PDB file of C-alpha atoms in Angstrom:
ATOM      1  CA  MET T  29     158.304 120.797 229.848  1.00  0.00           C
ATOM      2  CA  LYS T  30     155.964 124.087 230.817  1.00  0.00           C
ATOM      3  CA  ARG T  31     155.605 126.312 227.882  1.00  0.00           C
ATOM      4  CA  ASN T  32     155.732 129.718 228.095  1.00  0.00           C
ATOM      5  CA  LYS T  33     152.431 131.804 229.012  1.00  0.00           C
ATOM      6  CA  PHE T  34     153.081 134.692 226.413  1.00  0.00           C
ATOM      7  CA  LEU T  35     152.962 131.438 223.933  1.00  0.00           C
ATOM      8  CA  MET T  36     149.743 130.469 225.381  1.00  0.00           C
ATOM      9  CA  ILE T  37     148.576 133.393 225.121  1.00  0.00           C
ATOM     10  CA  TYR T  38     149.705 134.073 221.576  1.00  0.00           C
ATOM     11  CA  GLU T  39     148.720 130.697 220.025  1.00  0.00           C
ATOM     12  CA  ASP T  40     144.945 131.422 221.499  1.00  0.00           C
ATOM     13  CA  LEU T  41     144.978 134.730 220.070  1.00  0.00           C
ATOM     14  CA  LYS T  42     145.834 133.254 217.272  1.00  0.00           C
ATOM     15  CA  ASN T  43     143.318 130.376 216.897  1.00  0.00           C
ATOM     16  CA  ASN T  44     140.416 133.087 217.524  1.00  0.00           C
ATOM     17  CA  ILE T  45     141.350 135.554 214.706  1.00  0.00           C
ATOM     18  CA  LEU T  46     142.308 132.313 212.323  1.00  0.00           C
ATOM     19  CA  SER T  47     138.537 130.744 213.225  1.00  0.00           C
ATOM     20  CA  GLN T  48     137.250 133.874 213.041  1.00  0.00           C
ATOM     21  CA  ASP T  49     135.883 134.324 216.384  1.00  0.00           C
ATOM     22  CA  LEU T  50     137.860 137.811 215.772  1.00  0.00           C
ATOM     23  CA  ASN T  51     137.341 139.299 211.989  1.00  0.00           C
ATOM     24  CA  TYR T  52     138.913 141.923 209.884  1.00  0.00           C
ATOM     25  CA  GLY T  53     138.854 145.182 211.797  1.00  0.00           C
ATOM     26  CA  ASP T  54     137.969 143.784 215.361  1.00  0.00           C
ATOM     27  CA  GLN T  55     139.397 145.383 218.110  1.00  0.00           C
ATOM     28  CA  LEU T  56     141.245 142.992 220.500  1.00  0.00           C
ATOM     29  CA  PRO T  57     140.680 143.636 224.559  1.00  0.00           C
ATOM     30  CA  SER T  58     142.778 145.876 226.223  1.00  0.00           C
ATOM     31  CA  GLU T  59     145.816 144.858 227.274  1.00  0.00           C
ATOM     32  CA  HIS T  60     144.074 145.158 230.720  1.00  0.00           C
ATOM     33  CA  ASP T  61     142.064 143.348 230.025  1.00  0.00           C
ATOM     34  CA  LEU T  62     143.820 140.823 228.541  1.00  0.00           C
ATOM     35  CA  VAL T  63     146.144 140.912 231.700  1.00  0.00           C
ATOM     36  CA  ALA T  64     142.661 140.091 233.647  1.00  0.00           C
ATOM     37  CA  THR T  65     141.905 137.308 231.448  1.00  0.00           C
ATOM     38  CA  TYR T  66     144.877 135.424 231.165  1.00  0.00           C
ATOM     39  CA  ASN T  67     146.416 135.619 234.748  1.00  0.00           C
ATOM     40  CA  ALA T  68     149.386 137.545 233.246  1.00  0.00           C
ATOM     41  CA  SER T  69     151.890 140.035 233.765  1.00  0.00           C
ATOM     42  CA  ARG T  70     151.449 143.161 230.928  1.00  0.00           C
ATOM     43  CA  GLU T  71     154.868 142.130 230.352  1.00  0.00           C
ATOM     44  CA  THR T  72     153.839 138.482 229.179  1.00  0.00           C
ATOM     45  CA  VAL T  73     150.643 140.042 227.023  1.00  0.00           C
ATOM     46  CA  ARG T  74     152.919 142.094 225.176  1.00  0.00           C
ATOM     47  CA  LYS T  75     155.018 139.321 224.425  1.00  0.00           C
ATOM     48  CA  ALA T  76     151.778 137.946 222.827  1.00  0.00           C
ATOM     49  CA  LEU T  77     151.101 141.203 221.144  1.00  0.00           C
ATOM     50  CA  ASN T  78     154.291 141.462 219.675  1.00  0.00           C
ATOM     51  CA  LEU T  79     154.104 137.828 217.861  1.00  0.00           C
ATOM     52  CA  LEU T  80     150.369 138.678 216.723  1.00  0.00           C
ATOM     53  CA  GLU T  81     152.121 141.916 215.118  1.00  0.00           C
ATOM     54  CA  ARG T  82     154.925 140.103 213.775  1.00  0.00           C
ATOM     55  CA  ASP T  83     152.840 137.216 211.743  1.00  0.00           C
ATOM     56  CA  GLY T  84     150.421 140.114 210.247  1.00  0.00           C
ATOM     57  CA  MET T  85     147.811 139.219 212.381  1.00  0.00           C
ATOM     58  CA  ILE T  86     147.166 142.580 214.382  1.00  0.00           C
ATOM     59  CA  GLN T  87     148.385 146.297 213.755  1.00  0.00           C
ATOM     60  CA  LYS T  88     148.951 148.036 216.686  1.00  0.00           C
ATOM     61  CA  MET T  89     147.112 151.432 216.609  1.00  0.00           C
ATOM     62  CA  ARG T  90     148.074 154.865 218.886  1.00  0.00           C
ATOM     63  CA  GLY T  91     144.844 155.505 220.972  1.00  0.00           C
ATOM     64  CA  LYS T  92     143.176 152.885 219.191  1.00  0.00           C
ATOM     65  CA  GLY T  93     144.352 149.183 221.204  1.00  0.00           C
ATOM     66  CA  SER T  94     145.333 146.597 218.811  1.00  0.00           C
ATOM     67  CA  ILE T  95     143.332 146.207 215.634  1.00  0.00           C
ATOM     68  CA  VAL T  96     142.680 142.467 213.088  1.00  0.00           C
ATOM     69  CA  ILE T  97     144.389 143.103 210.074  1.00  0.00           C
ATOM     70  CA  PHE T  98     144.821 139.409 208.778  1.00  0.00           C
ATOM     71  CA  GLN T  99     142.340 138.377 206.327  1.00  0.00           C
ATOM     72  CA  GLU T 100     142.325 134.757 204.413  1.00  0.00           C
ATOM     73  CA  ILE T 101     143.988 135.457 200.511  1.00  0.00           C
ATOM     74  CA  THR T 102     143.116 134.065 198.039  1.00  0.00           C
ATOM     75  CA  GLU T 103     145.789 133.367 195.179  1.00  0.00           C
ATOM     76  CA  PHE T 104     144.873 134.194 191.769  1.00  0.00           C
ATOM     77  CA  PRO T 105     146.567 132.797 188.922  1.00  0.00           C
ATOM     78  CA  PHE T 106     148.018 135.835 187.201  1.00  0.00           C
ATOM     79  CA  THR T 107     149.856 134.666 183.885  1.00  0.00           C
ATOM     80  CA  ASP T 108     147.122 132.315 182.744  1.00  0.00           C
ATOM     81  CA  LEU T 109     144.151 133.568 180.586  1.00  0.00           C
ATOM     82  CA  ILE T 110     141.408 132.203 182.737  1.00  0.00           C
ATOM     83  CA  SER T 111     137.516 132.884 183.380  1.00  0.00           C
ATOM     84  CA  PHE T 112     136.626 133.614 186.951  1.00  0.00           C
ATOM     85  CA  LYS T 113     134.472 130.442 187.281  1.00  0.00           C
ATOM     86  CA  GLU T 114     136.693 128.568 186.285  1.00  0.00           C
ATOM     87  CA  ILE T 115     139.079 130.330 189.107  1.00  0.00           C
ATOM     88  CA  LYS T 116     136.373 129.404 191.468  1.00  0.00           C
ATOM     89  CA  GLU T 117     136.076 125.851 190.421  1.00  0.00           C
ATOM     90  CA  ARG T 118     139.754 125.479 190.451  1.00  0.00           C
ATOM     91  CA  LEU T 119     140.274 127.132 193.684  1.00  0.00           C
ATOM     92  CA  GLY T 120     137.032 125.802 195.692  1.00  0.00           C
ATOM     93  CA  LEU T 121     136.001 129.129 196.155  1.00  0.00           C
ATOM     94  CA  ASN T 122     132.065 130.546 197.291  1.00  0.00           C
ATOM     95  CA  TYR T 123     131.761 133.701 195.994  1.00  0.00           C
ATOM     96  CA  GLN T 124     128.789 135.201 194.553  1.00  0.00           C
ATOM     97  CA  THR T 125     128.741 137.379 191.234  1.00  0.00           C
ATOM     98  CA  GLU T 126     126.047 140.568 191.079  1.00  0.00           C
ATOM     99  CA  VAL T 127     125.836 142.169 188.153  1.00  0.00           C
ATOM    100  CA  ILE T 128     125.569 146.058 188.720  1.00  0.00           C
ATOM    101  CA  VAL T 129     126.148 147.302 185.096  1.00  0.00           C
ATOM    102  CA  ASN T 130     125.280 146.164 181.947  1.00  0.00           C
ATOM    103  CA  GLU T 131     125.433 148.633 178.802  1.00  0.00           C
ATOM    104  CA  VAL T 132     125.838 149.537 174.923  1.00  0.00           C
ATOM    105  CA  VAL T 133     128.084 152.875 174.975  1.00  0.00           C
ATOM    106  CA  LYS T 134     129.555 154.585 172.617  1.00  0.00           C
ATOM    107  CA  ALA T 135     133.628 154.452 172.950  1.00  0.00           C
ATOM    108  CA  ARG T 136     133.882 158.507 173.022  1.00  0.00           C
ATOM    109  CA  GLU T 137     132.136 158.044 176.418  1.00  0.00           C
ATOM    110  CA  TYR T 138     135.056 156.602 178.017  1.00  0.00           C
ATOM    111  CA  PRO T 139     138.384 158.254 176.713  1.00  0.00           C
ATOM    112  CA  ASN T 140     140.596 155.901 178.427  1.00  0.00           C
ATOM    113  CA  VAL T 141     139.263 152.573 176.993  1.00  0.00           C
ATOM    114  CA  GLN T 142     139.258 154.268 174.003  1.00  0.00           C
ATOM    115  CA  ARG T 143     142.625 154.951 174.178  1.00  0.00           C
ATOM    116  CA  GLU T 144     143.668 151.707 175.507  1.00  0.00           C
ATOM    117  CA  LEU T 145     141.525 149.756 172.469  1.00  0.00           C
ATOM    118  CA  LYS T 146     142.891 152.094 169.885  1.00  0.00           C
ATOM    119  CA  ILE T 147     139.703 152.866 168.489  1.00  0.00           C
ATOM    120  CA  ALA T 148     137.008 155.010 166.882  1.00  0.00           C
ATOM    121  CA  GLU T 149     135.219 157.088 169.170  1.00  0.00           C
ATOM    122  CA  ARG T 150     131.820 155.911 167.511  1.00  0.00           C
ATOM    123  CA  GLU T 151     132.560 152.599 167.948  1.00  0.00           C
ATOM    124  CA  GLU T 152     130.231 150.909 170.295  1.00  0.00           C
ATOM    125  CA  LEU T 153     131.267 149.107 173.139  1.00  0.00           C
ATOM    126  CA  ILE T 154     129.250 146.535 176.009  1.00  0.00           C
ATOM    127  CA  HIS T 155     129.900 147.861 179.082  1.00  0.00           C
ATOM    128  CA  ILE T 156     129.776 144.732 182.517  1.00  0.00           C
ATOM    129  CA  GLN T 157     130.467 145.647 185.787  1.00  0.00           C
ATOM    130  CA  ARG T 158     130.209 143.204 188.395  1.00  0.00           C
ATOM    131  CA  THR T 159     131.039 142.622 191.805  1.00  0.00           C
ATOM    132  CA  ARG T 160     132.607 139.357 193.776  1.00  0.00           C
ATOM    133  CA  ARG T 161     131.171 138.712 197.589  1.00  0.00           C
ATOM    134  CA  ILE T 162     132.466 136.349 199.706  1.00  0.00           C
ATOM    135  CA  ASN T 163     130.804 136.117 203.534  1.00  0.00           C
ATOM    136  CA  ASN T 164     128.335 138.925 202.511  1.00  0.00           C
ATOM    137  CA  GLN T 165     131.163 141.634 201.307  1.00  0.00           C
ATOM    138  CA  VAL T 166     133.046 142.824 198.110  1.00  0.00           C
ATOM    139  CA  LYS T 167     136.331 141.290 197.566  1.00  0.00           C
ATOM    140  CA  ILE T 168     136.587 142.487 193.999  1.00  0.00           C
ATOM    141  CA  PHE T 169     135.116 144.584 191.747  1.00  0.00           C
ATOM    142  CA  ASP T 170     135.406 143.779 187.608  1.00  0.00           C
ATOM    143  CA  GLU T 171     134.306 146.069 185.039  1.00  0.00           C
ATOM    144  CA  ASP T 172     134.558 145.078 181.363  1.00  0.00           C
ATOM    145  CA  PHE T 173     134.635 146.698 177.860  1.00  0.00           C
ATOM    146  CA  PHE T 174     133.750 144.168 174.817  1.00  0.00           C
ATOM    147  CA  LEU T 175     133.610 145.483 170.861  1.00  0.00           C
ATOM    148  CA  LYS T 176     130.272 145.819 170.000  1.00  0.00           C
ATOM    149  CA  THR T 177     131.289 144.467 166.470  1.00  0.00           C
ATOM    150  CA  VAL T 178     132.810 141.041 167.907  1.00  0.00           C
ATOM    151  CA  VAL T 179     130.644 140.893 170.776  1.00  0.00           C
ATOM    152  CA  ASP T 180     127.202 142.273 169.829  1.00  0.00           C
ATOM    153  CA  ASP T 181     125.096 141.040 173.355  1.00  0.00           C
ATOM    154  CA  ILE T 182     125.516 139.416 176.806  1.00  0.00           C
ATOM    155  CA  SER T 183     122.527 138.554 179.221  1.00  0.00           C
ATOM    156  CA  ASP T 184     122.995 139.545 182.475  1.00  0.00           C
ATOM    157  CA  ASP T 185     122.412 135.898 183.004  1.00  0.00           C
ATOM    158  CA  ILE T 186     125.286 134.769 180.529  1.00  0.00           C
ATOM    159  CA  ALA T 187     127.992 138.094 182.858  1.00  0.00           C
ATOM    160  CA  LYS T 188     126.793 136.264 186.666  1.00  0.00           C
ATOM    161  CA  ASP T 189     127.422 133.059 185.072  1.00  0.00           C
ATOM    162  CA  SER T 190     130.683 132.921 182.752  1.00  0.00           C
ATOM    163  CA  ILE T 191     131.020 135.104 180.142  1.00  0.00           C
ATOM    164  CA  TYR T 192     133.893 133.502 177.991  1.00  0.00           C
ATOM    165  CA  ALA T 193     132.112 130.213 178.407  1.00  0.00           C
ATOM    166  CA  TYR T 194     129.343 132.133 176.316  1.00  0.00           C
ATOM    167  CA  LEU T 195     132.024 133.779 173.875  1.00  0.00           C
ATOM    168  CA  GLU T 196     133.731 130.248 173.031  1.00  0.00           C
ATOM    169  CA  LYS T 197     131.217 127.814 173.288  1.00  0.00           C
ATOM    170  CA  ASP T 198     128.312 129.825 171.534  1.00  0.00           C
ATOM    171  CA  LEU T 199     130.066 132.320 169.676  1.00  0.00           C
ATOM    172  CA  ASN T 200     132.633 130.171 168.574  1.00  0.00           C
ATOM    173  CA  LEU T 201     135.511 133.024 169.757  1.00  0.00           C
ATOM    174  CA  ASN T 202     139.370 131.650 169.950  1.00  0.00           C
ATOM    175  CA  ILE T 203     140.649 133.443 172.741  1.00  0.00           C
ATOM    176  CA  SER T 204     144.174 133.561 172.413  1.00  0.00           C
ATOM    177  CA  TYR T 205     146.232 135.654 174.949  1.00  0.00           C
ATOM    178  CA  SER T 206     146.428 138.550 176.875  1.00  0.00           C
ATOM    179  CA  SER T 207     148.627 141.382 178.610  1.00  0.00           C
ATOM    180  CA  LYS T 208     148.376 142.363 181.902  1.00  0.00           C
ATOM    181  CA  SER T 209     149.785 145.284 184.637  1.00  0.00           C
ATOM    182  CA  ILE T 210     149.618 145.455 188.458  1.00  0.00           C
ATOM    183  CA  THR T 211     148.931 149.364 190.172  1.00  0.00           C
ATOM    184  CA  PHE T 212     147.876 150.199 193.588  1.00  0.00           C
ATOM    185  CA  GLU T 213     145.621 152.899 193.835  1.00  0.00           C
ATOM    186  CA  PRO T 214     143.965 154.473 196.295  1.00  0.00           C
ATOM    187  CA  PHE T 215     140.549 154.165 196.769  1.00  0.00           C
ATOM    188  CA  SER T 216     138.317 156.863 194.991  1.00  0.00           C
ATOM    189  CA  SER T 217     134.503 157.570 195.600  1.00  0.00           C
ATOM    190  CA  ILE T 218     133.526 154.556 193.707  1.00  0.00           C
ATOM    191  CA  GLU T 219     135.624 151.951 195.303  1.00  0.00           C
ATOM    192  CA  TYR T 220     134.693 153.302 198.768  1.00  0.00           C
ATOM    193  CA  LYS T 221     130.870 152.748 197.880  1.00  0.00           C
ATOM    194  CA  ILE T 222     131.420 149.243 196.375  1.00  0.00           C
ATOM    195  CA  PHE T 223     134.224 148.132 199.079  1.00  0.00           C
ATOM    196  CA  GLY T 224     132.847 149.935 202.577  1.00  0.00           C
ATOM    197  CA  ASN T 225     135.130 151.320 204.729  1.00  0.00           C
ATOM    198  CA  GLN T 226     138.593 149.500 204.638  1.00  0.00           C
ATOM    199  CA  LEU T 227     141.791 149.717 207.584  1.00  0.00           C
ATOM    200  CA  THR T 228     144.130 150.222 204.024  1.00  0.00           C
ATOM    201  CA  PRO T 229     141.481 151.700 201.203  1.00  0.00           C
ATOM    202  CA  TYR T 230     144.021 150.862 198.176  1.00  0.00           C
ATOM    203  CA  THR T 231     142.796 148.759 195.347  1.00  0.00           C
ATOM    204  CA  ALA T 232     145.717 146.025 193.955  1.00  0.00           C
ATOM    205  CA  THR T 233     143.884 146.463 190.188  1.00  0.00           C
ATOM    206  CA  VAL T 234     144.706 144.549 187.647  1.00  0.00           C
ATOM    207  CA  ARG T 235     144.440 145.968 183.771  1.00  0.00           C
ATOM    208  CA  SER T 236     144.146 143.426 181.024  1.00  0.00           C
ATOM    209  CA  HIS T 237     143.539 143.912 176.868  1.00  0.00           C
ATOM    210  CA  VAL T 238     142.512 140.463 175.413  1.00  0.00           C
ATOM    211  CA  TYR T 239     143.166 139.246 172.509  1.00  0.00           C
ATOM    212  CA  LEU T 240     141.817 136.736 169.787  1.00  0.00           C
ATOM    213  CA  LYS T 241     144.057 134.274 168.155  1.00  0.00           C
ATOM    214  CA  ASP T 242     143.928 137.017 164.713  1.00  0.00           C
ATOM    215  CA  THR T 243     145.448 139.492 167.024  1.00  0.00           C
ATOM    216  CA  THR T 244     142.207 141.617 167.781  1.00  0.00           C
ATOM    217  CA  CYS T 245     142.085 143.034 171.077  1.00  0.00           C
ATOM    218  CA  PHE T 246     138.410 142.730 171.728  1.00  0.00           C
ATOM    219  CA  GLN T 247     138.592 143.380 175.184  1.00  0.00           C
ATOM    220  CA  TYR T 248     139.965 145.870 177.941  1.00  0.00           C
ATOM    221  CA  ASN T 249     139.226 144.364 181.716  1.00  0.00           C
ATOM    222  CA  ILE T 250     139.311 146.407 185.030  1.00  0.00           C
ATOM    223  CA  SER T 251     139.677 144.306 187.865  1.00  0.00           C
ATOM    224  CA  LYS T 252     140.141 145.802 191.615  1.00  0.00           C
ATOM    225  CA  HIS T 253     140.774 144.057 194.539  1.00  0.00           C
ATOM    226  CA  ILE T 254     141.066 145.440 197.993  1.00  0.00           C
ATOM    227  CA  ALA T 255     144.901 145.068 198.596  1.00  0.00           C
ATOM    228  CA  THR T 256     145.309 143.563 201.470  1.00  0.00           C
ATOM    229  CA  ASP T 257     143.447 140.401 200.050  1.00  0.00           C
ATOM    230  CA  PHE T 258     145.361 140.613 197.256  1.00  0.00           C
ATOM    231  CA  LYS T 259     148.258 137.901 196.121  1.00  0.00           C
ATOM    232  CA  PHE T 260     150.397 137.815 193.168  1.00  0.00           C
ATOM    233  CA  LYS T 261     152.691 134.657 193.069  1.00  0.00           C
ATOM    234  CA  GLU T 262     154.327 133.452 190.490  1.00  0.00           C
ATOM    235  CA  PHE T 263     157.463 130.955 189.406  1.00  0.00           C
ATOM    236  CA  SER T 264     160.894 132.691 188.328  1.00  0.00           C
ATOM    237  CA  ARG T 265     164.217 130.770 187.001  1.00  0.00           C
ATOM    238  CA  ARG T 266     167.301 132.240 186.493  1.00  0.00           C
ATOM    239  CA  ARG T 267     168.586 131.385 183.032  1.00  0.00           C
TER     240      ARG T 267
END
């Protein structure tokens, strides 16, 4: 049985996207060029492009043609209290971590964090900012605040490897539970600097309060993900 030509064109272009011959943000050849390349009618090419758009592989943009919007999405365990290093090992990810800020600050310098941790303005915090990069592109921007009365110091080497391994194995802290929220927020100047220009300049921002077993809230984390890379997956059962 002869296969429809538009399906052949669709599968060929889709394979080019999945194999990263065409990457996120790349422009597909024009309809005119595709007609010539595949020796097909314009209607046949448009059928193939419509399938790619339906599958979330491309976005048709007036004046720009068809743009690749597909990206490999990593599913991060949202309900688990787990370190990024553990996620990397569990999912086989090849992320590189860069520490861009590691300092001691007064709570009053970050009023929102002071309110979230419910501490006095004179309290000291360890403030750490890290980027998570894959294929030379930053995908995640993490910002952490730790109570200095609980965690006295975190070196850059520890921050680059695993803070939680250090807290539990070296400081013998009993990290027990966390509460998290997700919001989708437009890029600020900081996100443009960290992530660069994106077709969809929004972050999926996960804010977490992390508690010790004695119920002390000792950490406040803000984890920003490029929105189109973020996938929240949870299993629910109706009781």
